[in-house]
Amino acid sequence: MTELWAALEGSGLAAQVRESAVLYPAANVLHVLAVLVFFALVAAMDLRILRVLRGPPPARVVAQLRPAATGALTVIVATGVLLLLPEATRIVRNPAFLAKLAVIGLAVVNLAANDVALRRGGDRSFAVQATAGVSLASWLAVAALGRLIAYV
Ligand code: HEM
């Protein structure tokens, strides 16, 4: 695994990000903007499921907003990789980064559970409500851990 991170750090793309004056800051700004959009969409879906927000049926809200949330998450992952590449060997040993990846894993599994629960149990089931709460908490934790990477 260590060789993989070293190879990524030594790649042409990593060198380009390191040497360019704009690539790293641009990826960083895009990463943060996509996080903002992603979290706004996640909050709209989860708060509708939790009945904090009024509006169309939760399943319809989720069906309408999920494609945009998936698009924002794709931008987050792509720009996250650009942020990782230049110093991959150092960042993959950072405890906040490792915790962030673990919580992303949990959030994705929870998302799948929420999807199944919403289709099978209806939008008032305990499983749907619980996974909507876990979703809000876990994506917030991911964002906080992302910010912490620079400090630990
Ligand atoms: C596989 C997916 C991801 C990767 C590889 C990744 C990678 C990174 C890296 C390398 C940094 C810069 C750390 C530093 O050196 O300061 C960062 C920052 C950050 N990430 Fe991610 N990230 C990913 C997904 C996410 C997600 C899903 C969120 C939030 C929902 C997120 C939120 C943040 C935040 C808030 C920062 C701090 C930005 C700043 O302070 O300028 N990241 N990420």
XYZ file of C-alpha atoms and ligand atoms in Angstrom:
195
model
C 0.000 0.000 0.000
C 2.854 2.384 0.882
C 4.245 1.892 -2.642
C 0.846 2.817 -4.111
C 0.734 6.149 -2.235
C 4.370 6.850 -3.171
C 3.585 6.065 -6.831
C 0.560 8.384 -6.773
C 2.628 11.148 -5.184
C 5.285 10.624 -7.867
C 2.768 10.673 -10.740
C 2.710 13.302 -13.472
C -0.665 14.613 -12.286
C 0.651 15.062 -8.717
C 3.665 16.977 -10.090
C 1.349 19.200 -12.137
C -0.774 20.022 -9.066
C 2.398 20.759 -7.027
C 3.982 22.937 -9.699
C 0.897 24.887 -10.804
C 0.022 28.080 -8.953
C -3.707 27.606 -9.608
C -4.512 23.862 -9.634
C -4.319 23.198 -5.875
C -6.219 26.337 -4.774
C -8.804 25.780 -7.539
C -9.334 22.157 -6.429
C -9.587 23.314 -2.814
C -12.184 26.015 -3.590
C -14.198 23.599 -5.769
C -13.987 20.908 -3.045
C -15.444 23.314 -0.475
C -18.128 24.725 -2.839
C -19.232 21.195 -3.808
C -19.359 20.295 -0.088
C -21.666 23.285 0.507
C -24.009 22.296 -2.348
C -23.893 18.612 -1.346
C -24.713 19.345 2.281
C -27.562 21.700 1.362
C -29.130 18.919 -0.754
C -28.539 16.263 1.920
C -30.057 18.550 4.571
C -33.128 19.232 2.389
C -33.722 15.479 1.879
C -33.030 14.412 5.469
C -34.943 17.286 7.109
C -37.939 16.549 4.871
C -37.791 12.860 5.883
C -37.566 13.937 9.541
C -40.598 16.243 8.956
C -38.634 19.324 10.048
C -39.364 20.782 6.597
C -42.793 20.772 4.972
C -43.326 20.050 1.292
C -43.894 17.255 -1.227
C -43.722 13.622 -0.031
C -40.176 12.745 1.178
C -39.720 10.015 -1.460
C -40.415 12.580 -4.193
C -38.016 15.118 -2.641
C -35.315 12.413 -2.502
C -35.981 11.330 -6.107
C -35.675 14.954 -7.294
C -32.593 15.962 -5.304
C -30.505 12.785 -5.268
C -29.110 13.127 -8.837
C -27.763 16.620 -8.032
C -26.344 15.342 -4.717
C -24.619 12.478 -6.583
C -23.163 15.023 -9.038
C -21.856 17.197 -6.179
C -20.354 14.128 -4.470
C -18.583 13.203 -7.723
C -16.999 16.694 -7.840
C -16.022 16.337 -4.143
C -14.295 12.991 -4.743
C -12.497 14.180 -7.913
C -11.219 17.390 -6.274
C -10.428 15.463 -3.055
C -8.117 13.179 -5.056
C -6.382 16.266 -6.529
C -5.859 17.606 -2.991
C -4.507 14.240 -1.861
C -2.065 13.489 -4.720
C 0.713 16.060 -4.096
C 1.310 14.843 -0.522
C -0.346 11.435 -0.560
C 2.249 9.637 1.633
C 1.909 12.250 4.398
C -1.895 12.673 4.236
C -2.699 8.943 4.303
C -1.009 8.791 7.728
C -3.054 11.749 9.044
C -5.534 10.529 11.725
C -8.195 13.071 10.707
C -7.951 11.932 7.064
C -8.231 8.248 8.080
C -11.213 9.027 10.324
C -12.767 11.034 7.467
C -12.481 8.077 5.072
C -13.986 5.746 7.708
C -16.952 8.095 8.285
C -17.446 8.479 4.486
C -17.662 4.646 4.343
C -20.245 4.666 7.143
C -22.226 7.481 5.468
C -22.338 5.610 2.138
C -23.522 2.365 3.803
C -26.116 4.424 5.731
C -27.247 6.036 2.459
C -27.854 2.595 0.950
C -29.772 1.547 4.095
C -31.878 4.725 3.914
C -32.666 4.047 0.262
C -33.785 0.454 0.961
C -35.798 1.525 4.036
C -37.517 4.314 2.095
C -38.555 1.947 -0.700
C -39.616 -0.926 1.578
C -40.863 0.602 4.835
C -42.447 3.908 3.827
C -41.209 7.328 4.861
C -42.405 7.152 8.476
C -40.624 3.929 9.426
C -38.071 4.006 12.237
C -35.335 2.805 9.853
C -35.908 5.736 7.466
C -36.004 8.295 10.288
C -32.919 6.857 12.014
C -30.855 6.684 8.812
C -31.842 10.284 7.921
C -30.535 11.411 11.345
C -27.323 9.374 10.938
C -26.893 10.865 7.453
C -26.996 14.470 8.730
C -24.592 13.689 11.574
C -22.147 11.661 9.494
C -21.810 14.135 6.574
C -21.307 16.979 9.081
C -18.613 14.891 10.788
C -16.945 14.263 7.396
C -16.814 18.014 6.715
C -15.407 18.737 10.207
C -12.753 16.009 9.798
C -11.826 17.437 6.373
C -11.138 20.814 7.984
C -9.182 19.152 10.809
C -6.713 17.438 8.428
C -4.587 20.606 8.374
C -4.318 20.742 12.178
C -3.461 17.213 13.366
C -12.871 10.352 -1.292
C -13.326 11.542 -0.984
C -12.475 12.678 -0.444
C -11.109 12.882 -0.478
C -10.030 12.000 -1.121
C -10.852 14.131 0.225
C -9.601 14.686 0.423
C -9.350 15.881 1.038
C -8.038 16.469 1.218
C -6.724 15.812 0.796
C -8.203 17.662 1.845
C -7.106 18.694 2.176
C -6.503 18.437 3.521
C -5.371 19.399 3.817
O -4.235 19.077 3.481
O -5.651 20.464 4.396
C -9.639 17.837 2.080
C -10.193 18.932 2.717
C -11.515 19.025 3.041
N -12.514 18.122 2.747
Fe -12.292 16.427 1.640
N -12.055 14.660 0.647
C -13.058 13.792 0.275
C -14.402 13.929 0.541
C -14.950 14.939 1.302
C -16.351 15.022 1.693
C -17.426 13.990 1.299
C -16.490 16.153 2.439
C -17.710 16.728 3.119
C -18.945 16.289 3.049
C -15.187 16.792 2.525
C -14.918 17.961 3.195
C -13.698 18.596 3.267
C -13.458 19.873 3.925
C -14.499 20.753 4.636
C -12.086 20.141 3.784
C -11.330 21.357 4.318
C -11.107 22.338 3.190
C -10.311 23.522 3.659
O -10.146 23.712 4.851
O -9.808 24.284 2.818
N -14.280 16.022 1.817
N -10.310 16.750 1.571
